[in-house]
XYZ file of C-alpha atoms in Angstrom:
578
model
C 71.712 113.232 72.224
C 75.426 112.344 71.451
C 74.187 108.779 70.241
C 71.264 110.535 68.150
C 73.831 112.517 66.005
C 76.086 109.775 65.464
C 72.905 107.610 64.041
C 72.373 110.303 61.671
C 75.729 110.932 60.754
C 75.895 107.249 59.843
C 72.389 107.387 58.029
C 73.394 110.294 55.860
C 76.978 108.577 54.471
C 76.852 108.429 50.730
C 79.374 105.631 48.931
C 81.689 107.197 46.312
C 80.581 105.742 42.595
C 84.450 105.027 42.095
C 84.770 102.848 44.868
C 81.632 101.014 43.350
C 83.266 100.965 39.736
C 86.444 99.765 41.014
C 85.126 96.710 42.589
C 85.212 97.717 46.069
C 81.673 96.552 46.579
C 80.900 92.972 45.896
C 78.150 90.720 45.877
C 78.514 88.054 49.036
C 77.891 84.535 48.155
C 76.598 81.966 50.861
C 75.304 79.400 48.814
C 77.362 76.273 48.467
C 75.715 75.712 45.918
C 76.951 78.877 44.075
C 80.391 78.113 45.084
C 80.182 74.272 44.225
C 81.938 74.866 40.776
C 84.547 77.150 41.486
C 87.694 75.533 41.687
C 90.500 75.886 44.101
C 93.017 77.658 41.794
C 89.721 80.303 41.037
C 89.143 80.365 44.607
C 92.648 81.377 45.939
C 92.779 84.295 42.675
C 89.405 85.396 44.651
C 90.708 86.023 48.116
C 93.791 87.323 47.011
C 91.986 89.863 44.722
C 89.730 90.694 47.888
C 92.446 91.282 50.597
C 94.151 93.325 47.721
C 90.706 95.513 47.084
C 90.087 95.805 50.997
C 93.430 96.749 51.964
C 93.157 99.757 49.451
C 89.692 100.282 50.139
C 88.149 103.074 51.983
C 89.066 103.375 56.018
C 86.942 105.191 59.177
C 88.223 108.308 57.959
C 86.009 108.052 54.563
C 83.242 107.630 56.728
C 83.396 110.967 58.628
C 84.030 113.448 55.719
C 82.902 116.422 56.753
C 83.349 115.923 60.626
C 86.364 118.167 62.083
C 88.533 115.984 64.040
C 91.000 116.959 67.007
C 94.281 116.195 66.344
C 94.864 116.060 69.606
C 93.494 112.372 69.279
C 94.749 111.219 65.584
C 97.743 112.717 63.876
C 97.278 112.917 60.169
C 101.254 111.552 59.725
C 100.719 109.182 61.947
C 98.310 106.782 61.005
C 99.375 104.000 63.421
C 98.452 105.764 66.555
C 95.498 104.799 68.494
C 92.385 107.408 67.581
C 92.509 108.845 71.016
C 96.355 109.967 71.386
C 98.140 109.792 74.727
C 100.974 111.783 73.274
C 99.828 114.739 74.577
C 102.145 116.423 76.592
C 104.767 118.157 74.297
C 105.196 121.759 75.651
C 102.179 121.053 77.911
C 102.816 121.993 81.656
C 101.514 120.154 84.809
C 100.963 121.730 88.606
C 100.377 119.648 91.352
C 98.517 120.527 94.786
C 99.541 118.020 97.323
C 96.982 117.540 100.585
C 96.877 115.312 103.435
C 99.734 112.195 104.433
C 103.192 111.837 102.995
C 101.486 109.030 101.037
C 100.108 111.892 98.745
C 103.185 113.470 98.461
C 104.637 110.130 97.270
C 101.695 109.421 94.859
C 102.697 112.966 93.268
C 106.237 112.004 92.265
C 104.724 108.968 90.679
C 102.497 110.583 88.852
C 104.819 113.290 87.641
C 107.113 110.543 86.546
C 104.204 108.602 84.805
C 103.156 112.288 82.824
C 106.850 113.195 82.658
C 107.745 109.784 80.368
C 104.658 111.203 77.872
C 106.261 114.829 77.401
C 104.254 117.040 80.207
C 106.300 119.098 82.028
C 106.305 120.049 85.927
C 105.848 123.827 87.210
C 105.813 125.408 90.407
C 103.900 128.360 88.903
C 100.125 127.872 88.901
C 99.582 130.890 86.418
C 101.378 129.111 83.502
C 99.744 125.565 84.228
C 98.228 123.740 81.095
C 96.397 121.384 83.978
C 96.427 121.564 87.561
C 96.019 118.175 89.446
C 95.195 118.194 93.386
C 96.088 115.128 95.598
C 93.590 114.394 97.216
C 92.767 113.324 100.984
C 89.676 111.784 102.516
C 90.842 110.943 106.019
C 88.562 113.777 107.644
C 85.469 116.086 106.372
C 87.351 118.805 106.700
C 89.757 118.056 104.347
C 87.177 117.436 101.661
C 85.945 120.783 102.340
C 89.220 122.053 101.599
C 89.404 120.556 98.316
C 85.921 121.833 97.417
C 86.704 125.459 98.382
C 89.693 125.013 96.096
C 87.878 123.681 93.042
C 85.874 126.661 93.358
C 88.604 128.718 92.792
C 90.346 127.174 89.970
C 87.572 127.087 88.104
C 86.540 130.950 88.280
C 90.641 131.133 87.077
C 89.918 128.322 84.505
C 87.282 130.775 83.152
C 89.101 133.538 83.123
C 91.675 132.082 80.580
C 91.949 133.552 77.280
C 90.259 131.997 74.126
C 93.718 131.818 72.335
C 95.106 130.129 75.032
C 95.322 126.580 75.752
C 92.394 125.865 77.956
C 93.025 124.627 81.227
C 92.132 120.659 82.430
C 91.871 120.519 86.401
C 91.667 116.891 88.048
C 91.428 115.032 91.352
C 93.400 112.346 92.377
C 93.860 109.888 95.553
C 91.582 109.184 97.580
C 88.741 111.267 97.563
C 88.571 110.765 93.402
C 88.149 107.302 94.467
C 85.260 108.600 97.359
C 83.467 110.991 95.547
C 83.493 109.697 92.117
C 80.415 110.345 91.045
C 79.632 113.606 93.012
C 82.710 115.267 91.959
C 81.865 114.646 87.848
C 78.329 116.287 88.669
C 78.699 118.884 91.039
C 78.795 121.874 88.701
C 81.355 120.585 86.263
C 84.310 121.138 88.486
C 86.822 118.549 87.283
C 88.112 117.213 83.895
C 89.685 114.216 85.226
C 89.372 111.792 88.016
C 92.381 109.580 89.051
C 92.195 106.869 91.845
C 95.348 106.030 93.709
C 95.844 102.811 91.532
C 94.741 104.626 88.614
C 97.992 107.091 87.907
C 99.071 104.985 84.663
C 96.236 105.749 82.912
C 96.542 109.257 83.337
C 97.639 110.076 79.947
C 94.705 108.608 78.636
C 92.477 110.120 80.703
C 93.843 113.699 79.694
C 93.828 112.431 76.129
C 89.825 112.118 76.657
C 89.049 115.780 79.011
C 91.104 117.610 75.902
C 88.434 116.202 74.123
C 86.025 118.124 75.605
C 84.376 115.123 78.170
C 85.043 114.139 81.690
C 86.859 110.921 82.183
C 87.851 108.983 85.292
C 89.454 105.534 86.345
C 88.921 104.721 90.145
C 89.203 101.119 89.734
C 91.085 99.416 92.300
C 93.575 97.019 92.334
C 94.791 94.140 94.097
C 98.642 94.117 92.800
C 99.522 97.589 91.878
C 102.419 99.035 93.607
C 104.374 101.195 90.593
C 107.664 98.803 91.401
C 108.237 100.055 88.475
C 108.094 103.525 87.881
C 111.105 105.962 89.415
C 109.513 108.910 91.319
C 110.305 112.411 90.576
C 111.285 113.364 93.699
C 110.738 116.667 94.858
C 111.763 117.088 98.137
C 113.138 119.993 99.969
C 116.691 121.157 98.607
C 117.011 117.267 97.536
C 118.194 116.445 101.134
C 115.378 113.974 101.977
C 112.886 111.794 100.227
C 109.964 109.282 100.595
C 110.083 106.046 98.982
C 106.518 103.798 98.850
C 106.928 100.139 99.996
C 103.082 99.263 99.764
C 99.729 100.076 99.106
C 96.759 99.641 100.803
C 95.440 97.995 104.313
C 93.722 95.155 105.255
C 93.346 96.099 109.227
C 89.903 97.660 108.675
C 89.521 99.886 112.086
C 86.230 101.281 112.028
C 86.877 104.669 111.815
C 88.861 104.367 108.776
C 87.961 105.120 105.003
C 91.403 103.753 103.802
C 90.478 100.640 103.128
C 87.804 101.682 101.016
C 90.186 104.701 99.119
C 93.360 102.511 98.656
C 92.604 98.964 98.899
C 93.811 95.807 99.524
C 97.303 95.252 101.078
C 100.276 94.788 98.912
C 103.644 95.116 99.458
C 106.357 96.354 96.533
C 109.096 93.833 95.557
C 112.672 94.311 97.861
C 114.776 94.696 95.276
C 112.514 97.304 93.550
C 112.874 99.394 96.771
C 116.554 98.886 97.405
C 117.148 99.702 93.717
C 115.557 103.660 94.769
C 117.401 103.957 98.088
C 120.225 103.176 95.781
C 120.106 105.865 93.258
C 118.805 108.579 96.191
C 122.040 107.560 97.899
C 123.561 108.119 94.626
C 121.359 111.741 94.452
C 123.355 113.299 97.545
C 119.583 112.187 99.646
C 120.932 112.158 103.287
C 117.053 110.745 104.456
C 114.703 108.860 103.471
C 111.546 107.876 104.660
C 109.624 104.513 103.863
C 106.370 104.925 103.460
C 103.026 102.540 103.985
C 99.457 102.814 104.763
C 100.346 100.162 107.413
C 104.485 100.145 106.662
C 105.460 97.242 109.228
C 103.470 94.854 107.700
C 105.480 94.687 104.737
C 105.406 91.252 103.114
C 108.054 90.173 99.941
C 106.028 87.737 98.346
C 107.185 88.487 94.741
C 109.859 85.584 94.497
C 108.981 81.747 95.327
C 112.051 81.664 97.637
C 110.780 84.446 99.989
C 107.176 82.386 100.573
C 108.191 80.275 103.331
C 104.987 78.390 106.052
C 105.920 80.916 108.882
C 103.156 82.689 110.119
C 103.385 86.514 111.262
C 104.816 87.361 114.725
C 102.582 90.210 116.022
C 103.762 92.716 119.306
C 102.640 90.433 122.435
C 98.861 91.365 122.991
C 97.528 92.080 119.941
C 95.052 90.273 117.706
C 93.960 91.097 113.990
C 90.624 90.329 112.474
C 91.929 89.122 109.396
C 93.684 85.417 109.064
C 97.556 85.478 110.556
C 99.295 85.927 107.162
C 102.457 83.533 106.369
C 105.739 83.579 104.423
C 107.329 86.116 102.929
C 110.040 88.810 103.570
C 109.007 91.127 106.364
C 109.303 94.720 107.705
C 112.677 93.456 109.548
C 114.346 92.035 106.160
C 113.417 95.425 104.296
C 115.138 97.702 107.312
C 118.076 96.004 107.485
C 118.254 95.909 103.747
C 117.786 99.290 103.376
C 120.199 100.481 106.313
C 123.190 98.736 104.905
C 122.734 101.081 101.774
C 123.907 104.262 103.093
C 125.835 104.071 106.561
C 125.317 108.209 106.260
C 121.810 107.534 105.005
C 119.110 108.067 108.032
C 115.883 106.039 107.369
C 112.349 106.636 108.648
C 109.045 104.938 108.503
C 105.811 105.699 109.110
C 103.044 104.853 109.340
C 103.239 101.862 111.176
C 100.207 99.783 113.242
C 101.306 99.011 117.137
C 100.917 95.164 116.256
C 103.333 95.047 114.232
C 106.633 95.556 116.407
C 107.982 91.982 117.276
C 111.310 92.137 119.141
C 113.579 92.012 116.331
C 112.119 94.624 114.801
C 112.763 96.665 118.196
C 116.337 95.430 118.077
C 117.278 96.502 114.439
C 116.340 99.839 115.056
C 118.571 99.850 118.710
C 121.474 98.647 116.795
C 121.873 100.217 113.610
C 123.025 104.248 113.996
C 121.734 105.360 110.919
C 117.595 104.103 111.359
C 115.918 107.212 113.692
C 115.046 106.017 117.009
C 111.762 107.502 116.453
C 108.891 105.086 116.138
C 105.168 106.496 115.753
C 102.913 104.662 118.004
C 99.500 105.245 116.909
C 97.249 104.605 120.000
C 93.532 106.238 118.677
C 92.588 106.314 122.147
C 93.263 105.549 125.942
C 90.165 103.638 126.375
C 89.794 99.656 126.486
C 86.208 100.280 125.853
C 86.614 102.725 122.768
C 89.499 100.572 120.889
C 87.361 97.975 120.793
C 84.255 99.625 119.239
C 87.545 100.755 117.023
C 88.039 97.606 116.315
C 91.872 98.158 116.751
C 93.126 94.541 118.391
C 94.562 95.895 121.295
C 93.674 97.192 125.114
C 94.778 99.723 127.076
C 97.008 97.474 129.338
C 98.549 96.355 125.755
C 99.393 99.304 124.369
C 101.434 100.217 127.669
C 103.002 96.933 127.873
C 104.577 97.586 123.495
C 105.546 100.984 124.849
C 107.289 99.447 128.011
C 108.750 97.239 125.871
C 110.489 99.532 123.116
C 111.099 101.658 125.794
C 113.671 99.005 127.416
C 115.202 98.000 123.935
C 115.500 101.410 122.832
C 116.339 103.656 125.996
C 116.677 106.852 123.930
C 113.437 106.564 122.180
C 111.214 109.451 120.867
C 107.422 108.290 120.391
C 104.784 110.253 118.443
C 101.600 108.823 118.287
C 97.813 109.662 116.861
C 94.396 110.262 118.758
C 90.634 110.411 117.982
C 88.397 112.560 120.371
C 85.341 112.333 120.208
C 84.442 108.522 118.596
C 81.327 107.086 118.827
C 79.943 106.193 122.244
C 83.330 108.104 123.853
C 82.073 109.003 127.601
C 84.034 111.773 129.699
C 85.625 108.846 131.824
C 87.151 107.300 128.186
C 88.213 110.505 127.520
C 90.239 110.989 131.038
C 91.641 107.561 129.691
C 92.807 109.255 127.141
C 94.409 112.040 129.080
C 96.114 109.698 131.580
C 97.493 107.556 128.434
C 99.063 110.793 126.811
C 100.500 111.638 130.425
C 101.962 108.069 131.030
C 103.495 107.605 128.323
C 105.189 110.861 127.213
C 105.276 111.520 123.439
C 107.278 114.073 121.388
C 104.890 114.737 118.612
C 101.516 114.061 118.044
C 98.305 114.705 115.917
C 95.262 114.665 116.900
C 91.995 115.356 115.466
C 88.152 115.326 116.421
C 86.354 112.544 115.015
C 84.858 112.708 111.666
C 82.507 110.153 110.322
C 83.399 108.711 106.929
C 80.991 106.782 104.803
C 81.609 103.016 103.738
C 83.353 102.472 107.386
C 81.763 100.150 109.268
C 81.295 102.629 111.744
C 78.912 104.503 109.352
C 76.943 101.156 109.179
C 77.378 100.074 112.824
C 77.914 102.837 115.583
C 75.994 105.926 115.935
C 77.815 109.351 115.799
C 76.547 110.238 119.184
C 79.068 112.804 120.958
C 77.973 116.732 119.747
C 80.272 118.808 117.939
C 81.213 121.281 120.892
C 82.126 118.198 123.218
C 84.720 116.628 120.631
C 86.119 119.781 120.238
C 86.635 120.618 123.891
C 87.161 117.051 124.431
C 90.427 117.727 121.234
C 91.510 121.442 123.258
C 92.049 119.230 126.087
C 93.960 116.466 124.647
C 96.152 119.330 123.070
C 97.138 120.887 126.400
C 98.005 117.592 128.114
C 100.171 116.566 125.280
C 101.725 119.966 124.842
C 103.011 119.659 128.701
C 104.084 116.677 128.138
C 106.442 117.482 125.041
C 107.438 120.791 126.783
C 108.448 118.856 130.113
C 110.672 115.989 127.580
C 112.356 118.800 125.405
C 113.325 120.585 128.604
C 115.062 117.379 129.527
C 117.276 118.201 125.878
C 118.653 121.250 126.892
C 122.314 120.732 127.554
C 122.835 118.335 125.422
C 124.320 118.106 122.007
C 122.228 116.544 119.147
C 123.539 115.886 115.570
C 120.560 117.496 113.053
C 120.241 117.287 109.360
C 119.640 120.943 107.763
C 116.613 121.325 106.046
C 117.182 124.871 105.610
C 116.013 128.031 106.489
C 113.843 128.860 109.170
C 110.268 130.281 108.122
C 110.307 132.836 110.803
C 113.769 133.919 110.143
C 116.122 134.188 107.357
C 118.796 134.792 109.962
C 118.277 130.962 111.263
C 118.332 127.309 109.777
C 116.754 124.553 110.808
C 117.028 121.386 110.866
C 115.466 117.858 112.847
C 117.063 115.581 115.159
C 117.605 111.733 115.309
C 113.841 112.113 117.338
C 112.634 113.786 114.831
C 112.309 117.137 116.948
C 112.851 120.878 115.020
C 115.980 122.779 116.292
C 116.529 126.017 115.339
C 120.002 127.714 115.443
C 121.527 130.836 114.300
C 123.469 130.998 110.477
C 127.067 130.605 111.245
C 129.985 129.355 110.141
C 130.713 125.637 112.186
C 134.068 123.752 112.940
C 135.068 121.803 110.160
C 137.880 118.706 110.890
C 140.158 119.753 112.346
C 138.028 122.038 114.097
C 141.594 123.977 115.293
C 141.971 124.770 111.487
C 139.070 125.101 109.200
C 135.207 126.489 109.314
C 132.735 126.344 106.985
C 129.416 127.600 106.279
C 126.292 124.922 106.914
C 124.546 124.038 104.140
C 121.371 122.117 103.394
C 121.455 118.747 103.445
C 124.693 118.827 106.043
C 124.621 116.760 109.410
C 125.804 119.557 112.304
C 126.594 119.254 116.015
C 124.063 121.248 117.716
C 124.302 122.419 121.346
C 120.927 122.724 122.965
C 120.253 126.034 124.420
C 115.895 126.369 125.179
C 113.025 124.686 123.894
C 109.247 124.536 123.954
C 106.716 122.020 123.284
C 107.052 121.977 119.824
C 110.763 122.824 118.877
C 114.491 123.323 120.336
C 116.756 126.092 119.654
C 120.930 126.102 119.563
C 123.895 127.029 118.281
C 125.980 125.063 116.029
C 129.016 123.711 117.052
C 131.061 121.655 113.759
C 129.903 119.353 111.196
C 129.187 115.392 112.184
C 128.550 112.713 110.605
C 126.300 109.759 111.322
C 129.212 106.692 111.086
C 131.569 109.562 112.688
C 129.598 111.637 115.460
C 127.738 110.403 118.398
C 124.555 112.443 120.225
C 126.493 113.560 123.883
């Protein structure tokens, strides 16, 4: 219908009799003939006289008299911007939902800086929002659901917005714009914009288009796109801690996983792009930051022709991939030490890392250096020889036990959090005890674990069949819970006595009488608000503040958190864990 009104638009355009008088219209010759006597000086006086009469002539706007255009795509005074305007965000404010990994919550800064450099501005306040953009997640059905349940009910507000007011533009980004494309521009006009995670640049333009009054979306994926770049906006608690993307994508391809399919192809971010944002958080006051990857310890430098060296990659002993052994290039190992020498007072983090990718020296850097966590997540999926294979992760059971034996002895003091799946395809009750035993063995601190939820494009979806009912993957999940819940109960009893230095996050959600703040292990203590020991402790206290290293005593815990009192400030070049 659109197309039919344009054809008659066109049809019905009359030409002005002065542009006809003037000479604007002209007769065409193509005859050499016709031309044959003209000479060269005549000729020259011709095209001069026609670039002259075309440069005045009419323009597109001539052509649409009549037609009310938006000036939200063409400003009258501006005549050299494109017709559909990206400028669009002057006095225009931006909210942002953030679901699922810490990857999302990265992807948000980015795309808050990208909207930020065209004039929108951020808000925390949903009410006052000129568009509302969710960041999205597709690891698991039921956090699709969510995102559906939301859309619902920012639409019903979207409606409820005043004429006079600027309407509201809601879009979906990350991963599940990039899954759902098409359903989510159909199902009952939800969504203004799509945005896939290698999309966010063009989000101005995309905006530009929905204030138009259509739907637009970019989900296209790409193999080099890592925003090297483009400086976050960070917005992390109080400013005390940050995440900092070092690549995109994965190329590992278990079969449970949509990733691959939502983010892409592998690609690492240039070194001296990341060092150049630990530098300026550093700079910021951030006392942590966390490096962030679909598949982090595969990093790869491959940006600079010295860095792509013939050495192939040294995997943990054990494992396999399916895809070719990559070469050359600065790893995971490079980057950490890089990164480390920043800050001395600087903790760094990683996740989320694949078990194949811990060769010794990794192990070693993280022993030796006092300000990288001696936390390592350990995703294991499952105890089950049987079930990692059909999960096509390149490991066995014996393997697995064997990395953790081995980080274990390199890093005495290590805290281990790790990921499981209950319920996979073809999982029998004795995988599942696998499972169990695993969890028991090995003894982790965190964990999160989930029933399994088939995702289309996996090759799981084409190749296994969904065969374990609902009720056993979730009893199979209570289970898994319990045994890991003993287990983190039994090593946090093990803390009490001791003293651990914590970075304050701030208060504690269950009371404004406490602070909290998270160990070296990544662990939550909880202690009451006091004044602490400053150096000299015999002359000076202080009050703790956010972003402050303390000296906590341990006092009780449970599985899931320690409690204390805090003793004096610390420091991570000054203070040692007793």
């Amino acid at each position: 219908m659109e197309y039919l009104r344009t054809c008659k638009l066109l049809v019905n355009v009359t030409i002005p009799k002065h542009w006809i008088s003037s000479g604007y219209i002209q007769s065409r010759y193509c005859s050499n003939v016709a031309n044959a006597n003209v000479s060269s000086r005549e000729r020259r006086k011709t095209v001069e006289e026609f670039k002259s009469q075309l440069s005045s002539g009419p323009t597109f706007q001539h052509f649409i008299q009549g037609v009310p255009l938006k000036k939200t795509f063409v400003s009258d005074d501006q005549p050299e911007q494109s017709y559909l305007s990206e400028e669009l965000g002057n006095s225009r404010k931006v909210y942002f939902e953030t679901y699922g990994c810490q990857m999302n919550v990265s992807d948000t800064d980015i795309a808050s800086s990208i909207l930020q450099s065209k004039g929108y501005h951020r808000t925390g306040d949903l009410s006052e929002a000129d568009v509302v953009l969710l960041v999205t997640c597709s690891i698991r059905e039921k956090a699709e659901q969510t995102i559906w349940n939301r859309l619902q009910q920012l639409t019903v507000m979207k409606k409820r917005r005043l004429k006079t007011q600027t309407p509201m533009k809601i879009g979906i980004l990350g991963c599940m714009a990039e899954r759902l494309k098409t359903e989510l521009l159909e199902r009952e006009k939800l969504v203004d914009v799509i945005a896939g995670p290698d999309a966010y640049r063009d989000l101005p333009r995309l905006l530009a288009v929905a204030d138009g009054g259509h739907q637009a979306s970019n989900v296209l994926l790409s193999l080099e796109e890592t925003y090297a770049d483009i400086m976050p906006v960070h917005h992390a608690p109080q400013g005390h801690s940050a995440f900092v993307s070092i690549m995109r994508g994965c190329d590992n391809m278990c079969s449970y996983c949509i990733v691959p399919f939502t983010r892409g192809r592998e690609r690492s971010r240039p070194i001296s792009s990341i060092l150049e944002e630990v530098r300026i958080l550093s700079d910021q006051g951030v006392k942590e930051v966390t490096l962030l990857g679909q598949n982090v310890n595969s990093y790869r430098d491959t940006s600079e022709e010295q860095f792509c060296g013939s050495d192939p990659t040294q995997l943990s002993r054990g494992f396999k991939t399916i895809y070719r052994t990559k070469q050359g290039g600065l790893r995971f190992s490079d980057l950490l030490d890089r990164v480390s020498r920043i800050d001395p007072d600087m903790r760094i983090r990683f996740t989320s890392p694949h078990p194949k990718d811990f060769p010794d020296e990794v192990l070693h850097l993280i022993s030796e250096r006092g300000n990288i966590c001696q936390q390592i997540h350990l995703p294991a999926q499952s105890g089950s020889s049987k079930i990692l294979k059909e999960m096509r992760r390149g490991y066995t059971r014996e393997a697995y036990l064997d990395l953790v034996s081995n980080i274990k002895s390199i890093i005495p003091d290590v805290s281990l959090s790790s990921d499981f799946i209950s319920g996979f395809c073809g999982e029998t009750e004795e995988d599942h005890q696998q499972t169990l035993s695993l969890i028991r063995e090995v003894g982790y601190n965190v964990g999160f674990l989930f029933a399994y939820s088939m995702r289309k494009k996996t090759h799981a979806f084409y190749r296994l069949q969904d065969d374990v009912p609902a009720e056993v993957k979730q009893r199979r999940l209570e289970e898994c819970i319990s045994v890991f819940r003993e287990e983190a109960a039994r090593l946090n009893a093990a803390l009490i006595g001791s003293t651990q230095l914590v970075l304050v996050e701030g208060e504690s959600k269950r009371s404004a009488q406490d602070l909290c703040g998270r160990t070296d292990g990544n662990m939550k203590v909880v202690f009451p608000k006091e004044d602490v020991a400053v150096h000299p402790p015999e002359f000076n206290t202080a009050p703790v503040k956010v972003g402050d290293y303390v000296l906590v005593k341990i006092l009780s815990s449970t599985s899931q958190s320690l409690r204390g009192r805090a003793l004096s400030q610390g420091s991570l070049r000054g203070t040692l864990n007793a």
